[in-house]
Tab-separated table of C-alpha atoms and ligand atoms in Angstrom:
chain	number	residue	atom	x	y	z
A	5	MET	CA	1.289	-22.996	3.582
A	6	LYS	CA	4.721	-21.834	3.905
A	7	THR	CA	4.928	-18.103	2.291
A	8	LEU	CA	7.991	-15.506	1.629
A	9	VAL	CA	7.023	-11.937	2.284
A	10	VAL	CA	9.715	-9.986	0.208
A	11	GLY	CA	9.259	-6.753	2.134
A	12	GLY	CA	7.439	-8.198	5.803
A	13	ALA	CA	8.891	-5.646	7.631
A	14	GLY	CA	7.379	-2.177	6.155
A	15	TYR	CA	4.195	-0.935	7.208
A	16	ILE	CA	1.715	-3.424	4.676
A	17	GLY	CA	4.045	-6.539	4.661
A	18	SER	CA	4.179	-6.685	8.495
A	19	VAL	CA	0.552	-6.646	8.989
A	20	VAL	CA	0.378	-9.137	5.945
A	21	THR	CA	2.591	-11.723	7.511
A	22	ARG	CA	0.727	-11.011	11.234
A	23	LEU	CA	-2.120	-12.577	9.802
A	24	LEU	CA	-0.431	-15.159	7.929
A	25	LEU	CA	1.457	-16.171	11.347
A	26	ASP	CA	-2.783	-16.311	13.052
A	27	GLN	CA	-4.140	-17.968	10.363
A	28	GLY	CA	-1.202	-21.391	11.376
A	29	ASN	CA	1.042	-20.153	8.337
A	30	GLU	CA	4.709	-20.458	7.759
A	31	VAL	CA	6.660	-17.377	7.116
A	32	VAL	CA	9.467	-16.725	6.029
A	33	VAL	CA	9.825	-12.305	5.475
A	34	LEU	CA	12.804	-11.131	2.829
A	35	ASP	CA	13.893	-7.417	3.642
A	36	ASN	CA	16.632	-5.438	3.281
A	37	CYS	CA	15.356	-2.901	6.099
A	38	SER	CA	16.062	-0.160	4.335
A	39	THR	CA	12.813	1.718	4.651
A	40	GLY	CA	10.977	-1.510	6.759
A	41	HIS	CA	11.819	-1.931	10.604
A	42	ALA	CA	13.408	-4.993	11.313
A	43	ASP	CA	11.328	-4.934	15.346
A	44	SER	CA	8.149	-4.842	12.867
A	45	VAL	CA	8.633	-8.112	12.037
A	46	PRO	CA	7.068	-10.040	14.455
A	47	GLU	CA	8.201	-13.559	16.474
A	48	GLY	CA	7.284	-16.434	14.596
A	49	ALA	CA	7.792	-15.505	11.975
A	50	GLN	CA	11.435	-15.855	10.505
A	51	LEU	CA	13.217	-12.359	9.230
A	52	ILE	CA	16.357	-12.863	6.433
A	53	GLN	CA	17.269	-9.464	6.245
A	54	ARG	CA	19.021	-9.627	2.624
A	55	ASP	CA	17.999	-7.242	-0.830
A	56	ILE	CA	15.048	-8.599	-3.482
A	57	THR	CA	18.269	-9.110	-6.201
A	58	GLU	CA	19.551	-12.043	-3.712
A	59	SER	CA	15.722	-13.380	-3.680
A	60	ASP	CA	17.028	-16.451	-5.961
A	61	GLY	CA	19.165	-18.177	-2.494
A	62	VAL	CA	16.142	-17.852	-0.215
A	63	LEU	CA	13.848	-19.347	-3.043
A	64	ALA	CA	16.372	-22.197	-3.912
A	65	GLY	CA	15.159	-25.540	-2.572
A	66	ALA	CA	12.979	-24.501	0.160
A	67	GLY	CA	9.428	-25.473	-1.034
A	68	PHE	CA	7.270	-22.049	-0.791
A	69	ASP	CA	3.632	-22.131	-1.074
A	70	ALA	CA	3.661	-18.974	-2.316
A	71	VAL	CA	5.345	-15.180	-2.756
A	72	LEU	CA	3.793	-11.837	-1.170
A	73	HIS	CA	5.776	-9.101	-2.355
A	74	PHE	CA	5.665	-5.853	-0.911
A	75	ALA	CA	9.002	-4.665	-1.430
A	76	ALA	CA	9.018	-1.578	-3.066
A	77	ARG	CA	9.909	2.320	-3.662
A	78	SER	CA	7.027	4.247	-2.556
A	79	LEU	CA	7.279	7.733	-1.971
A	80	VAL	CA	5.252	9.849	-5.494
A	81	GLY	CA	7.617	12.631	-4.695
A	82	GLU	CA	11.247	10.931	-4.685
A	83	SER	CA	10.675	8.842	-7.824
A	84	VAL	CA	9.901	11.642	-9.709
A	85	GLU	CA	13.174	14.239	-8.271
A	86	HIS	CA	15.076	10.069	-8.103
A	87	PRO	CA	13.399	8.319	-11.029
A	88	SER	CA	16.662	5.426	-11.476
A	89	LYS	CA	16.368	4.746	-7.788
A	90	TYR	CA	12.473	3.907	-8.748
A	91	TRP	CA	13.425	1.314	-11.614
A	92	HIS	CA	16.023	-0.123	-10.295
A	93	THR	CA	14.265	-1.232	-7.018
A	94	ASN	CA	11.286	-1.631	-8.441
A	95	VAL	CA	11.598	-3.106	-11.090
A	96	ILE	CA	15.264	-4.675	-11.640
A	97	GLY	CA	14.499	-5.460	-7.410
A	98	THR	CA	11.522	-7.382	-8.969
A	99	ARG	CA	12.888	-8.958	-12.730
A	100	ALA	CA	15.225	-10.495	-9.936
A	101	LEU	CA	12.362	-12.042	-7.993
A	102	LEU	CA	10.339	-12.899	-11.019
A	103	ASP	CA	13.315	-15.015	-12.307
A	104	ALA	CA	13.551	-16.913	-8.967
A	105	ILE	CA	10.643	-17.543	-8.718
A	106	THR	CA	10.079	-19.314	-12.172
A	107	GLU	CA	13.789	-21.050	-11.466
A	108	HIS	CA	12.155	-22.403	-8.228
A	109	GLN	CA	8.602	-23.184	-9.352
A	110	VAL	CA	6.887	-21.245	-6.552
A	111	PRO	CA	3.260	-21.716	-7.824
A	112	LYS	CA	1.624	-18.178	-6.941
A	113	LEU	CA	2.314	-14.315	-6.387
A	114	VAL	CA	0.618	-11.476	-4.556
A	115	PHE	CA	1.837	-8.183	-5.887
A	116	SER	CA	1.005	-4.973	-4.245
A	117	SER	CA	0.215	-2.511	-7.573
A	118	THR	CA	-1.423	1.281	-6.743
A	119	ALA	CA	-4.094	3.445	-7.837
A	120	ALA	CA	-1.129	5.155	-9.308
A	121	VAL	CA	-1.043	3.262	-12.290
A	122	TYR	CA	-4.050	4.893	-13.300
A	123	GLY	CA	-2.225	9.121	-13.186
A	124	GLU	CA	-5.161	10.638	-13.243
A	125	PRO	CA	-8.800	9.640	-14.609
A	126	ASP	CA	-11.796	11.292	-15.375
A	127	VAL	CA	-14.097	9.147	-14.642
A	128	MET	CA	-14.386	7.707	-11.353
A	129	PRO	CA	-15.301	5.125	-9.869
A	130	ILE	CA	-11.674	3.511	-11.474
A	131	THR	CA	-12.109	-0.105	-12.654
A	132	GLU	CA	-9.416	-2.429	-14.041
A	133	GLU	CA	-10.536	-0.880	-17.306
A	134	THR	CA	-10.209	2.018	-16.438
A	135	PRO	CA	-6.809	2.772	-19.061
A	136	ALA	CA	-3.558	2.590	-16.788
A	137	ARG	CA	-1.925	6.101	-17.547
A	138	PRO	CA	0.737	7.243	-14.611
A	139	THR	CA	1.603	10.203	-14.082
A	140	ASN	CA	5.294	9.749	-12.431
A	141	THR	CA	7.602	7.092	-11.580
A	142	TYR	CA	6.147	5.577	-9.261
A	143	GLY	CA	2.796	4.708	-10.793
A	144	ALA	CA	4.846	3.661	-14.203
A	145	THR	CA	7.587	1.475	-12.080
A	146	LYS	CA	4.710	-0.422	-10.757
A	147	LEU	CA	3.389	-0.597	-14.077
A	148	ALA	CA	5.630	-1.851	-15.480
A	149	VAL	CA	5.702	-4.904	-12.511
A	150	ASP	CA	2.050	-5.844	-13.962
A	151	MET	CA	3.219	-5.603	-17.155
A	152	MET	CA	6.324	-7.582	-16.587
A	153	ILE	CA	3.786	-10.870	-14.378
A	154	THR	CA	1.424	-11.349	-17.050
A	155	GLY	CA	3.920	-12.285	-19.593
A	156	GLU	CA	4.815	-14.331	-16.575
A	157	CYS	CA	1.959	-15.771	-16.143
A	158	VAL	CA	1.524	-16.497	-20.153
A	159	ALA	CA	4.739	-18.426	-20.164
A	160	THR	CA	4.412	-20.199	-17.489
A	161	PRO	CA	1.955	-22.022	-14.696
A	162	LEU	CA	2.745	-18.822	-12.125
A	163	ALA	CA	-0.865	-18.241	-10.648
A	164	ALA	CA	-0.466	-14.149	-9.709
A	165	VAL	CA	-2.636	-11.615	-8.614
A	166	SER	CA	-1.973	-8.108	-8.564
A	167	LEU	CA	-3.255	-5.782	-6.138
A	168	ARG	CA	-4.074	-2.252	-6.715
A	169	TYR	CA	-4.243	-0.172	-3.162
A	170	PHE	CA	-6.146	2.609	-2.579
A	171	ASN	CA	-5.478	4.913	0.005
A	172	VAL	CA	-3.999	3.055	3.012
A	173	ALA	CA	-4.647	3.387	6.281
A	174	GLY	CA	-5.174	2.495	9.648
A	175	ALA	CA	-3.223	-0.309	12.016
A	176	ALA	CA	-3.491	-3.638	12.801
A	177	LEU	CA	-2.258	-6.763	15.040
A	178	GLY	CA	0.390	-4.267	16.397
A	179	ALA	CA	1.375	-3.158	13.258
A	180	GLY	CA	0.983	-0.012	11.522
A	181	GLU	CA	2.428	2.996	9.764
A	182	ARG	CA	6.215	4.297	10.704
A	183	HIS	CA	7.549	5.644	7.792
A	184	THR	CA	10.554	7.816	8.709
A	185	VAL	CA	9.679	9.885	5.909
A	186	GLU	CA	6.138	10.910	6.252
A	187	THR	CA	3.993	12.244	3.183
A	188	HIS	CA	0.726	10.575	4.065
A	189	LEU	CA	-1.988	12.561	5.164
A	190	ILE	CA	-3.316	10.350	8.353
A	191	PRO	CA	-0.045	10.019	10.079
A	192	ILE	CA	0.596	13.685	9.008
A	193	ALA	CA	-2.379	14.882	11.108
A	194	LEU	CA	-2.418	12.606	14.207
A	195	ASP	CA	1.416	14.223	14.844
A	196	ALA	CA	-0.050	17.483	14.841
A	197	VAL	CA	-2.782	16.880	17.127
A	198	ILE	CA	-0.324	14.822	19.246
A	199	GLY	CA	1.909	18.034	19.020
A	200	ARG	CA	5.074	16.310	17.384
A	201	ARG	CA	4.225	18.826	14.124
A	202	ASP	CA	3.069	22.403	14.140
A	203	LYS	CA	-0.006	21.848	12.422
A	204	LEU	CA	-1.253	19.814	8.910
A	205	THR	CA	-0.689	21.859	6.019
A	206	ILE	CA	-3.832	21.029	3.127
A	207	TYR	CA	-2.568	20.971	-0.284
A	208	GLY	CA	-4.496	23.155	-1.964
A	209	ASP	CA	-8.252	23.967	-1.555
A	210	ASP	CA	-9.067	25.456	-4.839
A	211	TRP	CA	-9.528	22.278	-6.319
A	212	PRO	CA	-13.042	21.437	-8.205
A	213	THR	CA	-14.487	19.288	-5.435
A	214	PRO	CA	-17.436	20.591	-3.109
A	215	ASP	CA	-15.367	21.705	-0.746
A	216	GLY	CA	-12.116	22.723	-2.399
A	217	THR	CA	-10.135	19.170	-1.323
A	218	PRO	CA	-9.438	16.456	-3.584
A	219	ILE	CA	-10.934	13.123	-2.687
A	220	ARG	CA	-9.531	9.927	-2.294
A	221	ASP	CA	-10.860	6.070	-1.602
A	222	TYR	CA	-9.114	5.618	2.605
A	223	VAL	CA	-9.192	1.820	2.957
A	224	HIS	CA	-8.156	-0.142	6.056
A	225	VAL	CA	-4.800	-2.040	6.128
A	226	LEU	CA	-6.509	-5.302	7.832
A	227	ASP	CA	-9.547	-5.442	5.305
A	228	LEU	CA	-6.332	-4.808	2.629
A	229	ALA	CA	-3.921	-7.752	4.426
A	230	ARG	CA	-7.398	-10.037	4.288
A	231	ALA	CA	-7.336	-9.282	0.633
A	232	HIS	CA	-4.004	-10.927	0.026
A	233	VAL	CA	-4.853	-14.429	2.003
A	234	LEU	CA	-8.327	-14.359	-0.174
A	235	ALA	CA	-5.616	-13.300	-3.962
A	236	ILE	CA	-3.664	-16.691	-2.146
A	237	GLU	CA	-6.664	-18.684	-2.131
A	238	ALA	CA	-8.287	-17.277	-5.726
A	239	ALA	CA	-4.955	-17.450	-8.106
A	240	GLN	CA	-5.093	-19.749	-10.784
A	241	PRO	CA	-1.879	-21.076	-12.847
A	242	GLY	CA	-1.391	-19.223	-15.834
A	243	GLU	CA	-3.581	-16.468	-15.001
A	244	HIS	CA	-2.585	-12.822	-13.701
A	245	LEU	CA	-5.747	-10.883	-12.160
A	246	ILE	CA	-5.744	-7.925	-11.135
A	247	CYS	CA	-8.056	-6.337	-8.822
A	248	ASN	CA	-8.539	-2.732	-7.171
A	249	LEU	CA	-8.986	-2.443	-3.162
A	250	GLY	CA	-10.654	0.623	-1.667
A	251	ASN	CA	-14.147	0.823	-0.066
A	252	GLY	CA	-15.908	2.893	-2.897
A	253	ASP	CA	-16.273	6.018	-1.347
A	254	GLY	CA	-14.788	8.972	-1.627
A	255	TYR	CA	-13.316	11.153	1.602
A	256	SER	CA	-11.877	14.981	0.882
A	257	VAL	CA	-8.527	16.329	3.039
A	258	ARG	CA	-11.510	18.379	5.461
A	259	ASP	CA	-13.293	14.852	5.501
A	260	VAL	CA	-10.721	13.634	7.176
A	261	ILE	CA	-9.255	16.619	9.010
A	262	ALA	CA	-13.081	16.164	10.479
A	263	ALA	CA	-13.271	12.590	11.523
A	264	ILE	CA	-10.268	13.005	12.956
A	265	GLU	CA	-11.000	15.796	15.150
A	266	GLN	CA	-14.019	13.435	16.084
A	267	VAL	CA	-12.450	10.217	16.892
A	268	THR	CA	-9.251	12.196	18.880
A	269	GLU	CA	-11.653	15.213	20.813
A	270	LEU	CA	-8.323	17.842	20.131
A	271	PRO	CA	-7.957	20.035	17.943
A	272	LEU	CA	-6.560	19.944	14.110
A	273	PRO	CA	-4.080	23.051	13.325
A	274	VAL	CA	-4.299	23.736	10.034
A	275	THR	CA	-3.063	25.588	7.246
A	276	VAL	CA	-3.813	25.738	3.512
A	277	GLY	CA	-0.376	25.826	1.475
A	278	PRO	CA	-0.080	25.379	-2.221
A	279	ARG	CA	-1.080	22.105	-4.824
A	280	ARG	CA	1.796	19.521	-4.279
A	281	ALA	CA	2.703	18.350	-7.917
A	282	GLY	CA	1.214	15.438	-9.553
A	283	ASP	CA	-1.705	15.161	-7.299
A	284	PRO	CA	-4.475	14.052	-8.593
A	285	ARG	CA	-7.887	15.634	-7.730
A	286	SER	CA	-9.826	12.682	-7.554
A	287	LEU	CA	-9.265	8.930	-6.562
A	288	VAL	CA	-11.847	6.525	-6.202
A	289	ALA	CA	-11.660	2.526	-6.666
A	290	SER	CA	-14.359	-0.275	-7.702
A	291	ALA	CA	-13.469	-2.475	-6.391
A	292	ASP	CA	-16.791	-5.400	-7.817
A	293	ARG	CA	-13.520	-7.526	-9.114
A	294	ALA	CA	-12.162	-8.123	-5.790
A	295	ARG	CA	-16.030	-9.234	-4.675
A	296	ASP	CA	-16.413	-11.178	-7.770
A	297	ARG	CA	-13.272	-13.090	-7.778
A	298	LEU	CA	-11.560	-12.750	-4.451
A	299	GLY	CA	-15.033	-12.784	-2.043
A	300	TRP	CA	-13.206	-9.476	-0.694
A	301	ARG	CA	-15.739	-7.214	1.402
A	302	PRO	CA	-13.924	-4.545	2.965
A	303	GLU	CA	-15.453	-3.581	6.515
A	304	PHE	CA	-13.621	-1.159	8.072
A	305	ASP	CA	-15.191	2.676	7.772
A	306	LEU	CA	-12.833	6.181	7.557
A	307	GLN	CA	-14.255	6.814	11.765
A	308	THR	CA	-12.461	3.017	12.333
A	309	MET	CA	-8.824	3.742	10.340
A	310	VAL	CA	-8.453	7.207	12.200
A	311	ARG	CA	-9.269	5.612	15.827
A	312	ASP	CA	-7.003	2.628	15.240
A	313	ALA	CA	-4.591	4.645	12.995
A	314	TRP	CA	-4.346	7.066	16.498
A	315	ASP	CA	-3.911	4.316	19.116
A	316	PHE	CA	-1.242	3.128	17.307
A	317	ARG	CA	0.674	6.126	16.538
A	318	ARG	CA	-0.460	7.995	19.861
A	319	THR	CA	1.642	4.408	22.075
A	320	THR	CA	3.425	3.017	19.691
A	321	ALA	CA	4.839	5.040	16.948
A	322	THR	CA	7.841	6.893	17.870
A	323	GLY	CA	10.793	8.204	16.127
A	324	PRO	CA	11.610	12.142	14.100
A	325	ALA	CA	9.003	13.880	12.730
A	326	ALA	CA	9.082	13.873	9.406
A	327	ALA	CA	10.082	17.739	8.181
A	328	GLU	CA	7.464	19.550	6.680
B	16	LIG	N1	-2.658	15.564	1.745
B	16	LIG	C1	-2.584	17.117	2.410
B	16	LIG	N2	-1.242	17.519	3.342
B	16	LIG	C2	-0.869	16.394	3.626
B	16	LIG	C3	-0.706	14.579	3.004
B	16	LIG	C4	-1.608	14.361	2.160
B	16	LIG	O1	-3.070	17.849	2.025
B	16	LIG	O2	0.346	16.566	4.090
B	16	LIG	C5	-3.845	15.326	0.656
B	16	LIG	C6	-3.100	14.996	-0.306
B	16	LIG	O3	-3.132	16.600	-1.254
B	16	LIG	C7	-3.839	14.123	-0.628
B	16	LIG	C8	-4.353	13.383	0.413
B	16	LIG	O4	-4.614	13.943	1.451
B	16	LIG	O5	-5.140	14.872	-1.463
B	16	LIG	C9	-4.098	12.080	0.734
B	16	LIG	O6	-3.095	12.745	0.279
B	16	LIG	P1	-1.892	10.515	0.727
B	16	LIG	O7	-0.105	11.466	0.440
B	16	LIG	O8	-2.232	10.290	2.031
B	16	LIG	O9	-1.991	9.783	-0.858
B	16	LIG	P2	-1.580	9.960	-1.364
B	16	LIG	O10	-2.925	9.982	-2.212
B	16	LIG	O11	-1.007	11.297	-2.087
B	16	LIG	O12	-1.186	8.332	-2.490
B	16	LIG	C10	-2.008	7.075	-2.324
B	16	LIG	C11	-0.815	6.401	-1.844
B	16	LIG	C12	0.486	5.992	-2.567
B	16	LIG	C13	-0.346	6.382	-4.534
B	16	LIG	C14	-1.176	7.199	-4.331
B	16	LIG	C15	-1.978	7.275	-6.063
B	16	LIG	O13	-0.532	6.351	-0.862
B	16	LIG	O14	1.045	5.123	-2.635
B	16	LIG	O15	-2.378	7.301	-3.899
B	16	LIG	O16	-2.520	8.925	-6.515
B	16	LIG	F1	0.445	6.205	-5.771
């Protein structure tokens, strides 16, 4: 199979690229490397360092069987401060890609959507039927793209799957998280263990949860990558399938801290700060549809995610730790 991985120099895209290559597929990566890293693209994949808005020239006459689309701005806080950047990159950029996909009749598309489309629902677990009411621009742009894809699948034979990721963690196949500006809990906490940061700040311990810290559903990046391969296989012409990807287990920030101290056997210095604007109290997935339609079963638990992230971060990840 010949695949185009848009955003294949980023964290999740680079793991999926490696998995596709391992399974004998031909992979071309399109990435402008604005947040991704050229050296995250493995040997064996061709890197075309161009913007998503130039995807027409990449798809023309190339005979791709599928496009996997990871390229996006994905920082919630930044999306609230600079919404225009998010509408341009995530929506207008994807519009150009969709037009090229239609024009050159690529039969299949797998899109990286997000739990952020749901906003702050009261009822857990979150299913795909839970009303999508994003509370920030990042989630709104991803929902807009989901809606654009639905329209494309009505109007054309495109076979598309949107995968709504919950909290992705871990490392696999030699790739892991290398964000220049890091905002995610596990890499920040591991940096505090290593001493690249002074401490981890817990964003509030007065939430209405059992230990006062917010609850999330963590999913291993390799489980996530496997779902993409299954999604390509399951995609049906003229259908837009939307699936949540999570383990279905909720862990609080304090649960994650305990797992990190257990795996690393080192103390994690923490302090409690104010709540972060826009953080929901609890996000836990129902991934029943991914199980039924894709045949997806997540295999890895939180301990494994932390262990794999730890092995990657202390041996591989370099560069400056983001400011607190
Ligand atoms: N947290 C801290 N301190 C930190 C970083 C995070 O206490 O330094 C807490 C957050 O408050 C949250 C939890 O750890 O309760 C997880 O935070 P992350 O930043 O790791 O992840 P988010 O849940 O904020 O974000 C994830 C995805 C986003 C998606 C969002 C949906 O990474 O892409 O879920 O709400 F938009």
